[in-house]
Amino acid sequence: MTRRTTVLSSAVALAAALALTGCSSGGGEPELKVSGAYMPQPVMDIAGGFLTIKNTGGSADRLTSVTSTVSDDVTMHETKGQTMRRVESFDIPAGGELELARGGNHLMFMELKKKPKQGEKVSIELHFEKTGPIEVDVPVEVPNYNPQQR
């Protein structure tokens, strides 16, 4: 092997090792932060819930369930095109976020124990695969609330 071939082989091996290191899942724990939470004031005994969960940590996590004081039946739904379907969990990638928004993925609060009014807050608890539960006080907004128009 010539010196040039040896140097080239070493450089290729180093590049491959660095690439594999970047793909490892050992980048630390998930670090989750919730923002932008709101619930439009319900007009029936069901309500939608919207929020963003940002993961600044080095590994992914998964939202597995949601509990609330206003409903014993809080479910997660994804929307693709015009079709909404219930899902068991939502992934939150490392360095990424999960956005629950109108017209997209969202929470559904079924059979409300009481209909919360604008200005009140609804207490929810988010449960994750890796991270401990996060409690969020969700403000109730007008039925047609749009956070983009704030």
Coordinates of N, CA and C in Angstrom, one line a residue:
M1 N 0.8 -1.2 0.0 CA 0.0 0.0 0.0 C 0.9 1.2 0.0
T2 N 0.6 2.2 -0.8 CA 1.4 3.4 -0.9 C 0.9 4.3 0.2
R3 N 1.8 5.3 0.5 CA 1.4 6.3 1.5 C 0.1 7.0 1.2
R4 N -0.1 7.4 -0.1 CA -1.3 8.1 -0.5 C -2.5 7.2 -0.2
T5 N -2.5 5.9 -0.6 CA -3.6 5.0 -0.3 C -3.9 4.9 1.1
T6 N -2.8 4.8 2.0 CA -3.0 4.7 3.4 C -3.7 5.9 4.0
V7 N -3.3 7.1 3.6 CA -3.9 8.4 4.0 C -5.3 8.4 3.6
L8 N -5.6 8.1 2.3 CA -7.0 8.1 1.8 C -7.9 7.1 2.6
S9 N -7.3 5.9 2.8 CA -8.1 4.9 3.6 C -8.4 5.4 5.0
S10 N -7.4 6.0 5.6 CA -7.6 6.5 7.0 C -8.7 7.6 7.0
A11 N -8.7 8.5 6.0 CA -9.6 9.6 5.9 C -11.0 9.1 5.7
V12 N -11.2 8.0 4.8 CA -12.5 7.4 4.6 C -13.0 6.8 5.9
A13 N -12.1 6.1 6.6 CA -12.5 5.4 7.8 C -12.9 6.5 8.9
L14 N -12.2 7.6 9.0 CA -12.5 8.6 9.9 C -13.9 9.3 9.6
A15 N -14.1 9.5 8.3 CA -15.4 10.1 7.9 C -16.6 9.2 8.2
A16 N -16.4 7.9 8.0 CA -17.4 6.9 8.3 C -17.7 6.9 9.8
A17 N -16.7 6.9 10.6 CA -16.8 6.9 12.0 C -17.6 8.1 12.5
L18 N -17.2 9.3 12.0 CA -17.9 10.5 12.4 C -19.4 10.5 11.9
A19 N -19.6 9.9 10.8 CA -21.0 9.9 10.3 C -21.9 8.9 11.2
L20 N -21.3 7.8 11.6 CA -22.0 6.9 12.5 C -22.2 7.5 13.8
T21 N -21.2 8.3 14.3 CA -21.4 8.9 15.6 C -22.6 9.9 15.6
G22 N -22.7 10.6 14.5 CA -23.9 11.5 14.4 C -25.2 10.8 14.3
C23 N -25.2 9.5 14.0 CA -26.5 8.8 13.9 C -26.8 8.1 15.2
S24 N -26.0 8.1 16.2 CA -26.3 7.4 17.4 C -27.4 8.1 18.2
S25 N -28.1 7.3 19.1 CA -29.1 7.9 19.8 C -28.7 8.2 21.2
G26 N -27.4 8.2 21.5 CA -26.9 8.5 22.8 C -26.7 10.0 23.0
G27 N -27.4 10.9 22.4 CA -27.2 12.3 22.5 C -27.9 12.9 23.8
G28 N -28.2 12.2 24.8 CA -28.8 12.8 26.0 C -30.3 12.5 26.0
E29 N -30.9 13.0 27.1 CA -32.3 12.8 27.3 C -33.2 13.8 26.6
P30 N -34.4 13.5 26.3 CA -35.3 14.5 25.8 C -35.5 15.7 26.8
E31 N -35.6 16.9 26.2 CA -35.9 18.1 27.1 C -37.1 18.8 26.4
L32 N -38.3 18.6 27.1 CA -39.5 19.1 26.5 C -40.0 20.4 27.1
K33 N -40.6 21.2 26.3 CA -41.2 22.5 26.7 C -42.5 22.7 25.9
V34 N -43.5 23.1 26.6 CA -44.8 23.3 26.0 C -45.1 24.8 25.9
S35 N -45.7 25.1 24.7 CA -46.0 26.5 24.5 C -47.3 26.6 23.6
G36 N -47.9 27.8 23.6 CA -49.0 28.1 22.7 C -50.2 27.3 23.0
A37 N -50.4 26.8 24.2 CA -51.6 26.0 24.4 C -52.9 26.8 24.5
Y38 N -53.9 26.2 23.9 CA -55.3 26.9 24.0 C -56.4 25.9 23.6
M39 N -57.6 26.2 24.1 CA -58.8 25.4 23.8 C -59.8 26.4 23.4
P40 N -60.4 26.3 22.2 CA -61.5 27.1 21.8 C -62.7 26.8 22.7
Q41 N -63.4 27.8 23.1 CA -64.6 27.6 24.0 C -65.5 26.6 23.3
P42 N -65.8 25.5 23.9 CA -66.7 24.5 23.3 C -68.2 25.0 23.2
V43 N -68.8 24.6 22.1 CA -70.3 24.9 22.0 C -71.1 23.6 22.2
M44 N -70.4 22.5 22.3 CA -71.1 21.2 22.5 C -70.4 20.5 23.7
D45 N -70.6 19.2 23.9 CA -69.9 18.6 25.0 C -68.5 17.9 24.6
I46 N -68.0 18.5 23.5 CA -66.6 18.1 23.1 C -65.8 19.3 22.8
A47 N -64.5 19.2 22.9 CA -63.6 20.4 22.6 C -62.3 19.9 22.0
G48 N -61.7 20.8 21.3 CA -60.3 20.5 20.7 C -59.3 21.2 21.6
G49 N -58.1 20.7 21.6 CA -57.0 21.2 22.3 C -55.8 21.3 21.4
F50 N -55.0 22.4 21.5 CA -53.9 22.7 20.6 C -52.7 23.2 21.4
L51 N -51.5 22.9 21.0 CA -50.3 23.3 21.7 C -49.1 22.8 20.9
T52 N -47.9 23.3 21.3 CA -46.7 22.9 20.7 C -45.8 22.3 21.7
I53 N -45.1 21.2 21.5 CA -44.2 20.6 22.4 C -42.8 20.6 21.6
K54 N -41.9 21.4 22.2 CA -40.5 21.5 21.6 C -39.6 20.6 22.4
N55 N -38.8 19.9 21.6 CA -37.8 19.0 22.3 C -36.4 19.5 21.9
T56 N -35.7 20.1 22.9 CA -34.4 20.6 22.7 C -33.3 19.6 23.1
G57 N -33.8 18.4 23.5 CA -32.8 17.4 24.0 C -32.2 16.6 22.9
G58 N -31.4 15.7 23.3 CA -30.6 14.9 22.3 C -31.3 13.6 21.9
S59 N -32.4 13.3 22.4 CA -33.1 12.0 22.0 C -34.6 12.3 21.8
A60 N -35.2 11.5 21.0 CA -36.7 11.6 20.8 C -37.5 11.2 22.0
D61 N -38.8 11.6 22.0 CA -39.7 11.1 23.0 C -41.0 10.9 22.3
R62 N -42.0 10.5 23.0 CA -43.3 10.2 22.4 C -44.4 10.6 23.4
L63 N -45.4 11.4 22.9 CA -46.6 11.8 23.7 C -47.5 10.5 23.7
T64 N -47.8 9.9 24.8 CA -48.5 8.7 24.9 C -50.0 8.8 25.3
S65 N -50.2 9.9 26.1 CA -51.6 10.1 26.6 C -51.7 11.5 27.2
V66 N -53.0 11.9 27.4 CA -53.3 13.2 28.0 C -54.5 12.9 29.0
T67 N -54.4 13.5 30.2 CA -55.5 13.4 31.1 C -55.9 14.9 31.4
S68 N -57.1 15.0 31.9 CA -57.7 16.3 32.2 C -58.8 16.3 33.3
T69 N -58.9 17.4 33.9 CA -60.0 17.5 34.9 C -61.4 17.7 34.3
V70 N -61.4 18.1 33.0 CA -62.7 18.4 32.4 C -63.3 17.2 31.6
S71 N -62.5 16.2 31.4 CA -62.9 15.0 30.6 C -62.1 13.8 31.0
D72 N -62.9 12.7 31.1 CA -62.2 11.4 31.4 C -61.8 10.7 30.1
D73 N -62.1 11.4 29.0 CA -61.8 10.8 27.7 C -61.1 11.8 26.8
V74 N -59.8 11.9 26.9 CA -59.0 12.8 26.1 C -58.2 12.0 25.1
T75 N -58.4 12.2 23.8 CA -57.8 11.4 22.8 C -56.9 12.3 21.9
M76 N -56.0 11.6 21.2 CA -55.1 12.3 20.2 C -55.6 11.9 18.8
H77 N -55.6 12.9 17.9 CA -56.0 12.6 16.6 C -55.1 13.3 15.6
E78 N -54.9 12.6 14.4 CA -54.1 13.1 13.3 C -55.1 13.4 12.2
T79 N -54.8 14.4 11.4 CA -55.6 14.8 10.3 C -54.7 14.8 9.1
K80 N -55.1 14.0 8.1 CA -54.4 13.9 6.8 C -55.4 14.2 5.7
G81 N -55.2 15.3 5.0 CA -56.2 15.7 4.0 C -57.5 16.1 4.7
Q82 N -58.6 15.4 4.4 CA -59.9 15.7 5.1 C -60.3 14.6 6.1
T83 N -59.3 13.7 6.4 CA -59.6 12.6 7.2 C -58.9 12.7 8.6
M84 N -59.7 12.6 9.7 CA -59.2 12.6 11.0 C -59.3 11.2 11.6
R85 N -58.3 10.8 12.3 CA -58.3 9.5 12.9 C -57.6 9.5 14.2
R86 N -58.0 8.7 15.1 CA -57.4 8.6 16.5 C -56.1 7.9 16.4
V87 N -55.1 8.3 17.1 CA -53.8 7.7 17.2 C -53.5 7.4 18.7
E88 N -52.6 6.5 18.9 CA -52.2 6.1 20.2 C -51.1 7.0 20.8
S89 N -50.3 7.6 19.9 CA -49.2 8.4 20.3 C -48.7 9.4 19.2
F90 N -47.9 10.4 19.6 CA -47.3 11.3 18.7 C -45.8 11.3 19.0
D91 N -44.9 11.2 17.9 CA -43.5 11.3 18.1 C -43.1 12.8 18.2
I92 N -42.0 13.0 19.1 CA -41.4 14.3 19.2 C -39.9 14.1 19.0
P93 N -39.4 14.4 17.8 CA -38.1 14.1 17.5 C -37.1 15.0 18.3
A94 N -35.9 14.4 18.5 CA -34.8 15.2 19.1 C -34.5 16.4 18.3
G95 N -34.4 17.6 19.0 CA -34.2 18.8 18.3 C -35.4 19.3 17.4
G96 N -36.5 18.7 17.6 CA -37.7 19.1 16.8 C -38.9 19.4 17.6
E97 N -40.1 19.4 17.0 CA -41.3 19.7 17.8 C -42.5 19.0 17.3
L98 N -43.5 18.9 18.1 CA -44.8 18.4 17.8 C -45.7 19.5 17.9
E99 N -46.4 19.8 16.7 CA -47.4 20.9 16.7 C -48.8 20.3 16.6
L100 N -49.6 20.6 17.6 CA -51.0 20.3 17.6 C -51.8 21.5 17.2
A101 N -52.4 21.6 16.0 CA -53.0 22.8 15.6 C -54.3 22.6 14.8
R102 N -55.1 23.6 14.7 CA -56.3 23.5 13.9 C -56.0 23.0 12.5
G103 N -56.8 22.0 12.0 CA -56.6 21.5 10.7 C -55.6 20.4 10.6
G104 N -54.9 20.1 11.7 CA -53.8 19.1 11.8 C -54.0 18.2 13.0
N105 N -52.9 17.8 13.5 CA -52.9 16.9 14.6 C -53.5 17.7 15.8
H106 N -54.2 17.1 16.7 CA -54.9 17.8 17.8 C -55.3 16.8 18.9
L107 N -55.8 17.4 20.0 CA -56.4 16.7 21.1 C -57.9 16.8 21.0
M108 N -58.6 15.8 21.4 CA -60.1 15.9 21.5 C -60.5 15.5 23.0
F109 N -61.3 16.4 23.6 CA -61.8 16.2 24.9 C -63.3 15.8 24.7
M110 N -63.6 14.6 25.0 CA -64.9 14.1 24.8 C -65.8 14.1 26.1
E111 N -67.1 14.2 25.9 CA -68.0 14.1 27.1 C -67.5 15.0 28.2
L112 N -67.4 16.3 27.9 CA -67.0 17.3 28.9 C -67.9 17.2 30.2
K113 N -67.2 17.2 31.3 CA -67.9 17.3 32.6 C -68.7 18.6 32.8
K114 N -68.0 19.6 32.3 CA -68.6 21.0 32.2 C -68.0 21.7 31.0
K115 N -68.7 22.6 30.4 CA -68.1 23.4 29.3 C -67.4 24.6 29.8
P116 N -66.1 24.6 29.7 CA -65.3 25.7 30.1 C -65.6 27.0 29.3
K117 N -65.5 28.1 29.9 CA -65.9 29.4 29.3 C -64.6 30.2 29.0
Q118 N -64.7 31.1 28.0 CA -63.5 31.9 27.6 C -63.0 32.6 28.9
G119 N -61.7 32.6 29.0 CA -61.1 33.3 30.2 C -60.7 32.3 31.3
E120 N -61.3 31.1 31.3 CA -61.0 30.1 32.2 C -59.8 29.3 31.8
K121 N -59.2 28.5 32.6 CA -58.1 27.6 32.3 C -58.5 26.1 32.5
V122 N -58.1 25.3 31.7 CA -58.4 23.8 31.8 C -57.0 23.2 32.1
S123 N -57.0 22.4 33.2 CA -55.8 21.7 33.6 C -55.7 20.4 32.9
I124 N -54.5 20.2 32.2 CA -54.2 18.9 31.6 C -52.9 18.4 32.0
E125 N -52.7 17.1 31.8 CA -51.4 16.5 32.1 C -51.0 15.7 30.9
L126 N -49.8 16.0 30.4 CA -49.3 15.3 29.2 C -48.3 14.2 29.7
H127 N -48.5 13.0 29.2 CA -47.7 11.8 29.6 C -46.9 11.3 28.4
F128 N -45.6 11.0 28.7 CA -44.6 10.7 27.7 C -44.0 9.3 27.9
E129 N -43.4 8.8 26.9 CA -42.7 7.5 26.9 C -41.5 7.6 27.8
K130 N -40.7 8.7 27.8 CA -39.5 8.8 28.5 C -39.5 9.8 29.6
T131 N -40.0 11.0 29.3 CA -40.0 12.1 30.2 C -41.2 12.0 31.2
G132 N -41.0 12.6 32.3 CA -42.1 12.6 33.3 C -43.3 13.4 32.8
P133 N -44.4 13.3 33.5 CA -45.6 14.1 33.1 C -45.4 15.6 33.2
I134 N -46.0 16.3 32.3 CA -46.0 17.8 32.3 C -47.4 18.3 32.5
E135 N -47.6 19.1 33.5 CA -48.9 19.8 33.7 C -49.0 21.1 33.0
V136 N -50.1 21.3 32.3 CA -50.3 22.6 31.6 C -51.7 23.1 31.9
D137 N -51.7 24.4 32.2 CA -53.0 25.1 32.3 C -53.3 25.8 31.0
V138 N -54.3 25.2 30.3 CA -54.7 25.6 29.0 C -55.8 26.7 29.0
P139 N -55.5 27.9 28.5 CA -56.5 29.0 28.5 C -57.6 28.7 27.5
V140 N -58.8 29.0 27.9 CA -60.0 28.8 27.0 C -60.2 30.1 26.2
E141 N -60.2 30.0 24.9 CA -60.3 31.2 24.0 C -61.7 31.2 23.4
V142 N -62.0 32.3 22.6 CA -63.2 32.3 21.9 C -63.3 31.2 20.9
P143 N -64.5 30.7 20.5 CA -64.6 29.5 19.6 C -63.8 29.6 18.3
N144 N -63.7 30.8 17.7 CA -63.0 31.0 16.4 C -61.6 31.5 16.6
Y145 N -61.0 31.3 17.8 CA -59.7 31.8 18.1 C -58.6 31.3 17.1
N146 N -57.8 32.2 16.6 CA -56.7 31.9 15.7 C -55.4 32.5 16.3
P147 N -54.5 31.7 16.8 CA -53.2 32.3 17.3 C -52.4 33.1 16.3
Q148 N -52.6 32.8 15.0 CA -51.8 33.6 14.0 C -52.3 35.0 13.9
Q149 N -53.5 35.3 14.5 CA -54.0 36.7 14.4 C -53.8 37.5 15.7
R150 N -53.0 37.0 16.5 CA -52.7 37.7 17.8 C -52.0 39.0 17.7

